[in-house]
Short mmCIF file of C-alpha atoms in Angstrom, two decimals:
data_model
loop_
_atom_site.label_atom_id
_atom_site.label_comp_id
_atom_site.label_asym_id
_atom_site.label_seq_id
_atom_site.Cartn_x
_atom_site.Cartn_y
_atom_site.Cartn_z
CA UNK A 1 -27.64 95.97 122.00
CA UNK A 2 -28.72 92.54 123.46
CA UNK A 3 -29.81 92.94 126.91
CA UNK A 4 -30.49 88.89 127.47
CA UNK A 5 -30.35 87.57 131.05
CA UNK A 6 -27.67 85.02 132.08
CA UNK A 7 -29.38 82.26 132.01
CA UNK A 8 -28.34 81.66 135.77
CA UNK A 9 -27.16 83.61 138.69
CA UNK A 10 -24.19 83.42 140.94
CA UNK A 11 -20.81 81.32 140.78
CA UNK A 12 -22.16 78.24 142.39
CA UNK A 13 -25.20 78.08 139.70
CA UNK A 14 -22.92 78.46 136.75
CA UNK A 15 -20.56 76.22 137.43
CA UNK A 16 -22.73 74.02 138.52
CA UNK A 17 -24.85 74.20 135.08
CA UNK A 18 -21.28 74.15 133.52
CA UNK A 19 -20.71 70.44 135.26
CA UNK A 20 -24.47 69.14 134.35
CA UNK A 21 -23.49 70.57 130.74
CA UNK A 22 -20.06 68.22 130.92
CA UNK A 23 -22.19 65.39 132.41
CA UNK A 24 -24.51 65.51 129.45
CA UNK A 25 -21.73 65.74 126.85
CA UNK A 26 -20.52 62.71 128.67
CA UNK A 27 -23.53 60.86 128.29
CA UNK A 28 -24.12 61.24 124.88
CA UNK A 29 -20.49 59.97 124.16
CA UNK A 30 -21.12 57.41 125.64
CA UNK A 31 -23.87 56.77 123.92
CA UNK A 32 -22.10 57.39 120.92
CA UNK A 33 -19.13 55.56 121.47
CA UNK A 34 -20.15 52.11 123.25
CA UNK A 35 -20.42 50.72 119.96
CA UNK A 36 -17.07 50.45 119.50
CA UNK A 37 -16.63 48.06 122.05
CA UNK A 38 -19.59 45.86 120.30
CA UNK A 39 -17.83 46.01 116.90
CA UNK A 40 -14.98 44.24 118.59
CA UNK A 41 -17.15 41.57 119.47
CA UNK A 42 -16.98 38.37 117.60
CA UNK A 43 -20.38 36.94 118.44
CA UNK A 44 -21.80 40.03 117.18
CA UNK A 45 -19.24 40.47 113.79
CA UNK A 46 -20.77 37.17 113.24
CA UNK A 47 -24.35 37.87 114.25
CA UNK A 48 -24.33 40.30 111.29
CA UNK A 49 -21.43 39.00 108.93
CA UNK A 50 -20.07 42.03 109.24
CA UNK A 51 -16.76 42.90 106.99
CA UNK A 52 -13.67 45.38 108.58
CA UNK A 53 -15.74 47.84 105.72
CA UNK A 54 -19.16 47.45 107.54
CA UNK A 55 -17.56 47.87 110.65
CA UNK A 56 -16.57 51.44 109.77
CA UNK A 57 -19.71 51.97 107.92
CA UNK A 58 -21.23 51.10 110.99
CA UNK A 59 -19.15 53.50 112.99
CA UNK A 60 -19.24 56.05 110.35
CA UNK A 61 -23.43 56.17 110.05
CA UNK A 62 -23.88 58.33 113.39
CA UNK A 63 -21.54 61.23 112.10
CA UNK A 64 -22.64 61.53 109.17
CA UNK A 65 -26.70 62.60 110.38
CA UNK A 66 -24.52 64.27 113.16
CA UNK A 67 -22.77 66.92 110.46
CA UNK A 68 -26.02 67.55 108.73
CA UNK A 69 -27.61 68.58 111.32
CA UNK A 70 -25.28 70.67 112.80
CA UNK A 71 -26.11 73.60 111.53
CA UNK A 72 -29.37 74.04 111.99
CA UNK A 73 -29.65 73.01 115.40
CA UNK A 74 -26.79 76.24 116.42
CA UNK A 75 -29.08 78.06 114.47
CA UNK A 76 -32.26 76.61 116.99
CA UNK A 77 -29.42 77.65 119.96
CA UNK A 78 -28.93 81.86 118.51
CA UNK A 79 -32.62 81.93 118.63
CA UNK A 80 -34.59 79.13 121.13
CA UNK A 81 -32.04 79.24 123.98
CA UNK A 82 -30.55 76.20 125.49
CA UNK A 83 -32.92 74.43 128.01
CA UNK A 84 -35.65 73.23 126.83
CA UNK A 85 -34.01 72.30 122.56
CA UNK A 86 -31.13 70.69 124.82
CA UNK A 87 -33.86 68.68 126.57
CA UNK A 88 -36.08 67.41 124.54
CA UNK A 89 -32.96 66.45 122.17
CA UNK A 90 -31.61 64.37 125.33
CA UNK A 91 -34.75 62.44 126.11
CA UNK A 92 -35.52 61.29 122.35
CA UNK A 93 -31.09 59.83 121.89
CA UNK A 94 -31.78 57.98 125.22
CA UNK A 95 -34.73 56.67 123.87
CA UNK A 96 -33.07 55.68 120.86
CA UNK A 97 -30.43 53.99 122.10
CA UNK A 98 -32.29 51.78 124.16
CA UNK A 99 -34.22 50.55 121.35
CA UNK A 100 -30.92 49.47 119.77
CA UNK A 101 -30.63 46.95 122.28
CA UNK A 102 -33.54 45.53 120.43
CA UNK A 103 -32.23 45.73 116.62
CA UNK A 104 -32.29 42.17 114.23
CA UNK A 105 -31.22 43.73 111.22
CA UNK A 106 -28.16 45.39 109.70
CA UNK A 107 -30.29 48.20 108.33
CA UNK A 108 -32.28 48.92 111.60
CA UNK A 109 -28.94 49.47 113.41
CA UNK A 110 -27.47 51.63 111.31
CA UNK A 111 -30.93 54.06 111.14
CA UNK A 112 -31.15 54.07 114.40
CA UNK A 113 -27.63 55.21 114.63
CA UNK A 114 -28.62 57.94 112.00
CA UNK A 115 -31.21 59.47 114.58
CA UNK A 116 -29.00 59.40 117.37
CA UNK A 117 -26.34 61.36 115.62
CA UNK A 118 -29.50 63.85 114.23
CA UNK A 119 -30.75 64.25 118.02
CA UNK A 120 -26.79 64.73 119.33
CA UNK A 121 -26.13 67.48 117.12
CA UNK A 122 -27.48 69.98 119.78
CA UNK A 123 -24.90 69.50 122.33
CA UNK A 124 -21.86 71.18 121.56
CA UNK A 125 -23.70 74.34 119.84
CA UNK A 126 -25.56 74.90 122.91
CA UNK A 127 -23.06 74.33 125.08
CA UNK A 128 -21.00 76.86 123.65
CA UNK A 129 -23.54 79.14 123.42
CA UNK A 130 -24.23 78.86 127.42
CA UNK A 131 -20.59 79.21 128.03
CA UNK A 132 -20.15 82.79 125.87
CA UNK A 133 -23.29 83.72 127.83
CA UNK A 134 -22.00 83.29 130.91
CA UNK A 135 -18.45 83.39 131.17
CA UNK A 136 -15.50 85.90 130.07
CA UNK A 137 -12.31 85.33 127.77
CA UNK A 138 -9.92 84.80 131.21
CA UNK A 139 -12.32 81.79 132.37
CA UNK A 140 -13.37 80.14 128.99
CA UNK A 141 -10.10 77.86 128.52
CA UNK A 142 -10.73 76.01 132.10
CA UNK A 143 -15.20 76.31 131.11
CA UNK A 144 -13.95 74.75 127.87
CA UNK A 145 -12.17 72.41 129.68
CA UNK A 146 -14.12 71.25 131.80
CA UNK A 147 -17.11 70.67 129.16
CA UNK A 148 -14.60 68.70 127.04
CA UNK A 149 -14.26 66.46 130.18
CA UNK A 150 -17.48 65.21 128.92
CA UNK A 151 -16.23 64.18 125.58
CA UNK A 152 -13.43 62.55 126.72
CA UNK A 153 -14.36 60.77 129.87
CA UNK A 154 -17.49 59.41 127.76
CA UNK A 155 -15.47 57.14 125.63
CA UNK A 156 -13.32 56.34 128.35
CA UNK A 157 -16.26 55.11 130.59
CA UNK A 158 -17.99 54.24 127.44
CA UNK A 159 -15.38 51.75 126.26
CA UNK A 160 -15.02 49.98 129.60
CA UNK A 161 -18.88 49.67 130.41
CA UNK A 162 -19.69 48.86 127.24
CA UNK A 163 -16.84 45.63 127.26
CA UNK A 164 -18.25 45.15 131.01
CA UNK A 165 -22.34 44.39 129.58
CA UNK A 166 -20.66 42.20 126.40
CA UNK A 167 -18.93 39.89 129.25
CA UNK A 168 -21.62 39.97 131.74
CA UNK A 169 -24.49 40.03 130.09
CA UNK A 170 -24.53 40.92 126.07
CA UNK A 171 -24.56 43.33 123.43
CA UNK A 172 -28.06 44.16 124.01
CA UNK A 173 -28.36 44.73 127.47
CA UNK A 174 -25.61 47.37 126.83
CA UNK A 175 -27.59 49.65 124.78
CA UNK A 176 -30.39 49.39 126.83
CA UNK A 177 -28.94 50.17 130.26
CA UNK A 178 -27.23 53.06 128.88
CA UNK A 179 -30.09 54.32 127.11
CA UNK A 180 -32.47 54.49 129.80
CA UNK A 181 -29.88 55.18 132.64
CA UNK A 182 -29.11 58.49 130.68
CA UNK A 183 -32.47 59.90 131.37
CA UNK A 184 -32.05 60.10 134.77
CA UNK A 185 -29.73 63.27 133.81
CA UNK A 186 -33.12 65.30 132.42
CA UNK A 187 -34.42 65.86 136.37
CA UNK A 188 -31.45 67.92 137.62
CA UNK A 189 -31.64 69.87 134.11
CA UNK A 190 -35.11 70.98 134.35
CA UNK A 191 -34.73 71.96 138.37
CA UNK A 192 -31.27 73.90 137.48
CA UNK A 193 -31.15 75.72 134.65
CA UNK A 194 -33.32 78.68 134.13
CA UNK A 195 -36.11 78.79 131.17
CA UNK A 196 -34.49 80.75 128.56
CA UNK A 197 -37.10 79.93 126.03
CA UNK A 198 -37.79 83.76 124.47
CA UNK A 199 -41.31 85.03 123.82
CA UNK A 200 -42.28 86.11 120.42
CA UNK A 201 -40.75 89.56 120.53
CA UNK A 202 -37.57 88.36 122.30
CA UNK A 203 -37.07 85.95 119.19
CA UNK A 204 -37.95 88.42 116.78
CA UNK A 205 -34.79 90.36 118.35
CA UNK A 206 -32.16 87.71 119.15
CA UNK A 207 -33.20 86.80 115.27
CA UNK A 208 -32.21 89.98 114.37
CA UNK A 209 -29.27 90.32 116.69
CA UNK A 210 -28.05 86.62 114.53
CA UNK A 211 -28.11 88.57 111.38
CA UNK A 212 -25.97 91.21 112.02
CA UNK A 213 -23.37 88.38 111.35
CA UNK A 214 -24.33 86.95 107.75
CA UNK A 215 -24.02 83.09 107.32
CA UNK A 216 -21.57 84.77 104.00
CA UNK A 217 -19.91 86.45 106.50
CA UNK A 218 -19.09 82.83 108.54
CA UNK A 219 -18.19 81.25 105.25
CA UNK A 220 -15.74 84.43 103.95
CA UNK A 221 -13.73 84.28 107.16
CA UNK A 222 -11.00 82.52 107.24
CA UNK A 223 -10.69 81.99 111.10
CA UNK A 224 -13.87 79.72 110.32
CA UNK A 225 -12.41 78.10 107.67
CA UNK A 226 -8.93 77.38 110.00
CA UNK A 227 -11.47 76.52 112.67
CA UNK A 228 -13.24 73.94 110.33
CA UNK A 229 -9.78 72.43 109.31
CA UNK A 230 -8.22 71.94 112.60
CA UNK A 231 -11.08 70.99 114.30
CA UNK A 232 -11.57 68.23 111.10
CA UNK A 233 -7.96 67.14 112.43
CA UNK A 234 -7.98 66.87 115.95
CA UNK A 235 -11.18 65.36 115.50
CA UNK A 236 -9.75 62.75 112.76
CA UNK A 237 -7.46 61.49 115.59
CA UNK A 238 -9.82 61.08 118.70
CA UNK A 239 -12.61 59.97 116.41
CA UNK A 240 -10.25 56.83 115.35
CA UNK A 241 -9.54 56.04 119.07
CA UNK A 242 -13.57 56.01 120.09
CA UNK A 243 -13.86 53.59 117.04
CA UNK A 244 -11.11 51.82 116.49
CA UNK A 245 -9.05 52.03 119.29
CA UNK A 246 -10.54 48.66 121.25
CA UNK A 247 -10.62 47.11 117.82
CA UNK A 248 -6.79 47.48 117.04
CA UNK A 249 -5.73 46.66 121.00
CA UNK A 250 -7.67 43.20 120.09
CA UNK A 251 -6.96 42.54 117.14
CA UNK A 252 -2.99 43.70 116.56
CA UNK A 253 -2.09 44.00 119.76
CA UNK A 254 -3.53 40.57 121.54
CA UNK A 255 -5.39 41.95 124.85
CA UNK A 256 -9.24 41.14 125.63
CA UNK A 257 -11.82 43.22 125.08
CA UNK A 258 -11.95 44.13 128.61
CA UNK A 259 -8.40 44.89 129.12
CA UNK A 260 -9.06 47.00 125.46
CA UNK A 261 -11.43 48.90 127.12
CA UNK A 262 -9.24 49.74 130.16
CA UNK A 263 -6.20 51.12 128.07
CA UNK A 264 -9.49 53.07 126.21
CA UNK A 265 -10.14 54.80 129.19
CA UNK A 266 -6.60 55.99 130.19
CA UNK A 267 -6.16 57.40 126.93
CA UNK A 268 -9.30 59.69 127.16
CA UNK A 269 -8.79 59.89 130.63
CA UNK A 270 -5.21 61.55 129.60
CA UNK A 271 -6.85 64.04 127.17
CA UNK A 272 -9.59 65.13 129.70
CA UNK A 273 -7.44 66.00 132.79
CA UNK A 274 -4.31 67.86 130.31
CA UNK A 275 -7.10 69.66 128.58
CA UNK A 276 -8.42 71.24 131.96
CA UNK A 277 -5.29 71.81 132.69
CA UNK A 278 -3.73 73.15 129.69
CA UNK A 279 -7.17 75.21 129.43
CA UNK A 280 -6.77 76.93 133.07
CA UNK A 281 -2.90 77.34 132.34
CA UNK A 282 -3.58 79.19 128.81
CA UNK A 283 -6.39 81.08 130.66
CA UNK A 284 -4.00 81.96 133.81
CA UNK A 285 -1.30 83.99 130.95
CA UNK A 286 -3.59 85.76 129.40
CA UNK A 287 -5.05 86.86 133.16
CA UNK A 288 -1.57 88.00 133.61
CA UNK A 289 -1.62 90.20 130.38
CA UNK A 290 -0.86 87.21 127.83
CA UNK A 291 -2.45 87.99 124.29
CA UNK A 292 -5.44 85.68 124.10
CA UNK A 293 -4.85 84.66 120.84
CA UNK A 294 -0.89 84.25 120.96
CA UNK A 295 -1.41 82.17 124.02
CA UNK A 296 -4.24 80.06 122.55
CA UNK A 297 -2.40 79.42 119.51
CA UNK A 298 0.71 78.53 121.23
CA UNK A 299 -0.79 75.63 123.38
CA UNK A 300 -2.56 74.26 119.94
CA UNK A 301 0.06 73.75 118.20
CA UNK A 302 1.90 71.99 121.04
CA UNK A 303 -0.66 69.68 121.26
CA UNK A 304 -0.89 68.58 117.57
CA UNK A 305 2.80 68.12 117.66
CA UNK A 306 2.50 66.09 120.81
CA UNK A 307 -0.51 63.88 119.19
CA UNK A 308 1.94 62.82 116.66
CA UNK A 309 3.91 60.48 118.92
CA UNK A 310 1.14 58.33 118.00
CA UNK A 311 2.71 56.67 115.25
CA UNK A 312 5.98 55.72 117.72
CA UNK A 313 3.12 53.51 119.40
CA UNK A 314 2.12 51.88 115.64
CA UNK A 315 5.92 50.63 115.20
CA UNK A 316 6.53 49.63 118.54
CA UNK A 317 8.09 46.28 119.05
CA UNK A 318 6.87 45.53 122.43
CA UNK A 319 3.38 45.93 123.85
CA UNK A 320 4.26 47.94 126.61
CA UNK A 321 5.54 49.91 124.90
CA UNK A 322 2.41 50.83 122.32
CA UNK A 323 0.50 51.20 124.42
CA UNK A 324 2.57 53.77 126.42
CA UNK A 325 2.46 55.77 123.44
CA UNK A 326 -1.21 55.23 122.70
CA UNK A 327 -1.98 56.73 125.75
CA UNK A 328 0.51 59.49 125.95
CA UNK A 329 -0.30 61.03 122.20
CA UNK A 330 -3.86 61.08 123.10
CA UNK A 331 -2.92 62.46 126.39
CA UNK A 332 -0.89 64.87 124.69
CA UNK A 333 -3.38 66.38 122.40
CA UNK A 334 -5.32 67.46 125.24
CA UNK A 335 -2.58 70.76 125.27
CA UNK A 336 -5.08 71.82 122.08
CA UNK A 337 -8.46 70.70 123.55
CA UNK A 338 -9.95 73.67 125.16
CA UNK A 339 -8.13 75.94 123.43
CA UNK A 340 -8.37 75.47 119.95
CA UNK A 341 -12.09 75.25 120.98
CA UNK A 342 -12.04 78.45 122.27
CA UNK A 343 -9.84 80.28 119.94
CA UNK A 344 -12.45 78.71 117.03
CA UNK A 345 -15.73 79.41 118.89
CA UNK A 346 -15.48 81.50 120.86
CA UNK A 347 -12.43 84.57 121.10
CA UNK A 348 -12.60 85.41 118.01
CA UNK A 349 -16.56 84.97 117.27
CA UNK A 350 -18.96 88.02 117.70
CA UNK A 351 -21.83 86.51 119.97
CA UNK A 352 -24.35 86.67 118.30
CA UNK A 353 -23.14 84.06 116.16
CA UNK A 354 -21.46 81.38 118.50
CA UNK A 355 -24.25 78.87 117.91
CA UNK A 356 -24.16 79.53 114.10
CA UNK A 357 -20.29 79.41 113.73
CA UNK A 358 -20.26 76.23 116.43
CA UNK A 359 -22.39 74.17 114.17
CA UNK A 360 -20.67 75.52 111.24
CA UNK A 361 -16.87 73.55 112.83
CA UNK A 362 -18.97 71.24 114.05
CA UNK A 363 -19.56 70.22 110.78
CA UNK A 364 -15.98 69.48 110.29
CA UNK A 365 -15.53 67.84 113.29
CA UNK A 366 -18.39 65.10 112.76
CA UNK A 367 -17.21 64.85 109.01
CA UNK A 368 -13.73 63.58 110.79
CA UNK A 369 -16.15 61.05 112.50
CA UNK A 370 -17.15 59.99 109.48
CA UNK A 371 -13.94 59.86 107.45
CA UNK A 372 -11.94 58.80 110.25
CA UNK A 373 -14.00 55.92 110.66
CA UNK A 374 -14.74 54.77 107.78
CA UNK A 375 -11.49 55.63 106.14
CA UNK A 376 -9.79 53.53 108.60
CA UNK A 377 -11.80 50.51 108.11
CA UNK A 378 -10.75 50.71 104.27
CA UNK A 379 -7.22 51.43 104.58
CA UNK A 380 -7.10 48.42 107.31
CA UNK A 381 -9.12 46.24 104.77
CA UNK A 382 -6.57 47.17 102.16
CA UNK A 383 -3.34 46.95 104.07
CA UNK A 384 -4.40 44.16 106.48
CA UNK A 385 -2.68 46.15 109.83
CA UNK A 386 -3.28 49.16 111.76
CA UNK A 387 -0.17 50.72 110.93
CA UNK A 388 -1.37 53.08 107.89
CA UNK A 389 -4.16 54.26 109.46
CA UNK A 390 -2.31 55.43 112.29
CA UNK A 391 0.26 57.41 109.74
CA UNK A 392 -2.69 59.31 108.23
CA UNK A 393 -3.68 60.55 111.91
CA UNK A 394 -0.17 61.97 111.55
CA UNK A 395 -0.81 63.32 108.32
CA UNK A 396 -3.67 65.16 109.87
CA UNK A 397 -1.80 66.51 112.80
CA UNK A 398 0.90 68.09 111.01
CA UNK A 399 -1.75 69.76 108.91
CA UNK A 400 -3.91 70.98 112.03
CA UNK A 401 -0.34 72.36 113.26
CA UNK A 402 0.20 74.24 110.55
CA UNK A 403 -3.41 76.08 110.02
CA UNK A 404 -3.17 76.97 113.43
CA UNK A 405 -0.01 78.74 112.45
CA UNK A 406 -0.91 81.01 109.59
CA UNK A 407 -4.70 81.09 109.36
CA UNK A 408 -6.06 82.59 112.78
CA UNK A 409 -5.86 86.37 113.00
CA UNK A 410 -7.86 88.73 114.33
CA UNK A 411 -8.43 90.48 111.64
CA UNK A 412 -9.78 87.40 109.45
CA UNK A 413 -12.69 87.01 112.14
CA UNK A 414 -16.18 87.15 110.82
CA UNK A 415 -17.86 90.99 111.15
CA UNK A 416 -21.07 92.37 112.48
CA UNK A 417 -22.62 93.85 109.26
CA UNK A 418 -24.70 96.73 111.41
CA UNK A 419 -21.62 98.72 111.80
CA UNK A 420 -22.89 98.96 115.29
CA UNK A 421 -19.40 97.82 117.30
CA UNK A 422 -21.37 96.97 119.94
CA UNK A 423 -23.83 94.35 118.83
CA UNK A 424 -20.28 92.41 119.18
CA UNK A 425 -20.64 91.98 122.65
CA UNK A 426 -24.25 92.06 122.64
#
């Protein structure tokens, strides 16, 4: 049986380690997202002659190295630990990103948007490898929650900062700012967290504590595979709103880019604070004798049904109106945040696994990236409004609803192969 350290000590430590976790999610989405604001730019549509296709290509070229590359980096998580993959991942999209401030070509932008999505990819399988470390099934909603503060409050500061630079200064100074204002985050890192790099012999065994669940085992479960498809669709829908969002408040709905990136941050402002506290609600039943994955389930499903009020905001009349229900759907689908993370990654998922099975959904979810971007830019090329990409987001939810229904059981979870029950909690 595994008989690896926490990688820190006392309450204080792990939360705290749990907020620099959230802060670095947060950086690297915004990072990731304060592009969006720049594609809404005209000076810089017409810097490139860029079409409403480019523009999602554009959007669509970071997710795409992001998927690949999910995979192996959980894999680098199961077996390298957390601290020092995490930072040396950190220091090189930082450096990235500030060089984009310093792009002239089409091409050169989009590759260097390729490497930041390759050097990203380590965040969320680590992350939810620390957490299953270092935290048990009654906390793990409101630990979800709070690292998913990250991902939401990152395009909501990312949208707003990134429309402040473009006013005040330009396009490049953005990226560079960001970029090297996001190192700053490595010092607290390397003073905090403990070195959980393994010797030899430690990653000979957490290598063979990994493969007492197969990668055929991942892919023959269908948990995983209901994990993959409604993290695909919740991701569909807040993937549109980090790249298209401050596009379609400009463009069909007639506000500035600045006032586009305020209504940007309420909406992802929404989703972070109801997923904390739909995460320490769902966590708070099952405390109380709730089953975990009833409860989980429950609060998923309410939030993909809530997203779907988005498409009351696409055939509003009035613009108070749309955007009352942009921000409430997004808001909304913050009931399914932590817990659909949790129930995917984590409750159901022997540990030694959790890296491997995170990078596994997280394929889906940067595929949505991908799709939702670039899909979007084609169906608002073809249709010439915003209103049918915002019904396929519906499309999505009602499917995301409905897997959550019928395709999470216990019994469907992947299985240690050693027969040894208690490599499961190892």
């Amino acid at each position: 049986m595994e008989t690896s350290k926490p990688a820190v000590t006392g309450i204080a430590s792990r939360w705290g380690v749990l907020a620099l976790l959230a802060s670095g999610v947060l950086i690297s989405y915004v990072d990731r997202t304060s592009i969006s604001s720049v594609l809404a730019d005209p000076s810089f549509i017409k810097r490139f002659a860029l079409t409403n296709v480019d523009r999602g290509w554009i959007n669509s070229a970071f997710f795409w190295s992001y998927g690949l590359f999910q995979v192996p980096m959980g894999w680098v998580a199961d077996r390298y630990g957390v601290k020092f993959p995490y930072a040396i991942c950190f220091g090189l999209w930082c450096i990235v990103t500030a060089l984009m401030g310093a792009v002239t070509t089409l091409e050169s932008l989009v590759m260097l948007r390729l490497i930041i999505g390759m050097a990203e990819a380590i965040v969320i399988p680590a992350s939810y490898r620390w957490i299953r470390n270092n935290f048990d099934e009654s906390q793990n909603g409101l630990a979800a929650g709070v690292l998913t503060m990250g991902n939401k409050f990152g395009p909501a500061l990312g949208a707003p900062v990134g429309a402040w630079f473009i006013v005040h200064y330009s396009w490049q100074a953005m990226f560079i700012a960001t970029g090297i204002v996001g190192l700053i985050w490595l010092l607290p890192w390397s003073l905090l967290v403990r070195n959980d790099f393994p010797s030899k012999s430690a990653r000979v065994q957490a290598d063979t504590r990994a493969r007492t669940v197969t990668f055929g085992s991942v892919l023959a479960s269908p948990v995983v595979w209901g994990g993959m498809i409604t993290n695909f669709c919740y991701g569909y829908f807040t993937f549109y709103c980090m790249t298209w969002m401050p596009a379609y408040l400009v463009e069909q709905r007639g506000l500035s880019i600045a006032n586009s990136g305020l209504f940007t941050f309420f909406s992802f402002a929404g989703i972070a604070i109801v997923a904390v506290l739909a995460g320490w609600a769902a966590d708070h039943l099952i405390a109380r004798g709730g089953n975990a994955t009833f409860v989980r389930k429950a609060f998923t499903i309410a939030g993909f049904v809530g997203g779907c009020t988005v498409l009351l905001g696409a055939y509003a009349h009035s613009l108070g109106m749309a955007l009352f229900w942009n921000v409430l759907s997004l808001s909304l689908l913050g009931l399914a945040t932590a817990n659909n993370l949790v129930l995917s990654r984590l409750t159901m998922i022997p540990r030694p696994a959790i890296g491997l099975v995170t990078g596994v959904q997280q394929l889906a979810t940067s595929l949505a990236g991908g799709v939702a971007a670039s899909l979007s830019g084609w169906l608002l090329h073809v249709s010439g409004s915003y209103d049918l990409p915002m019904l396929v987001i519906l499309v999505f939810l009602l499917i995301g609803a409905v897997t959550t229904v019928f395709m999470f059981r216990p019994e469907w979870a992947p299985k240690v192969t050693e027969g040894n029950a208690k490599l499961r909690e190892a």
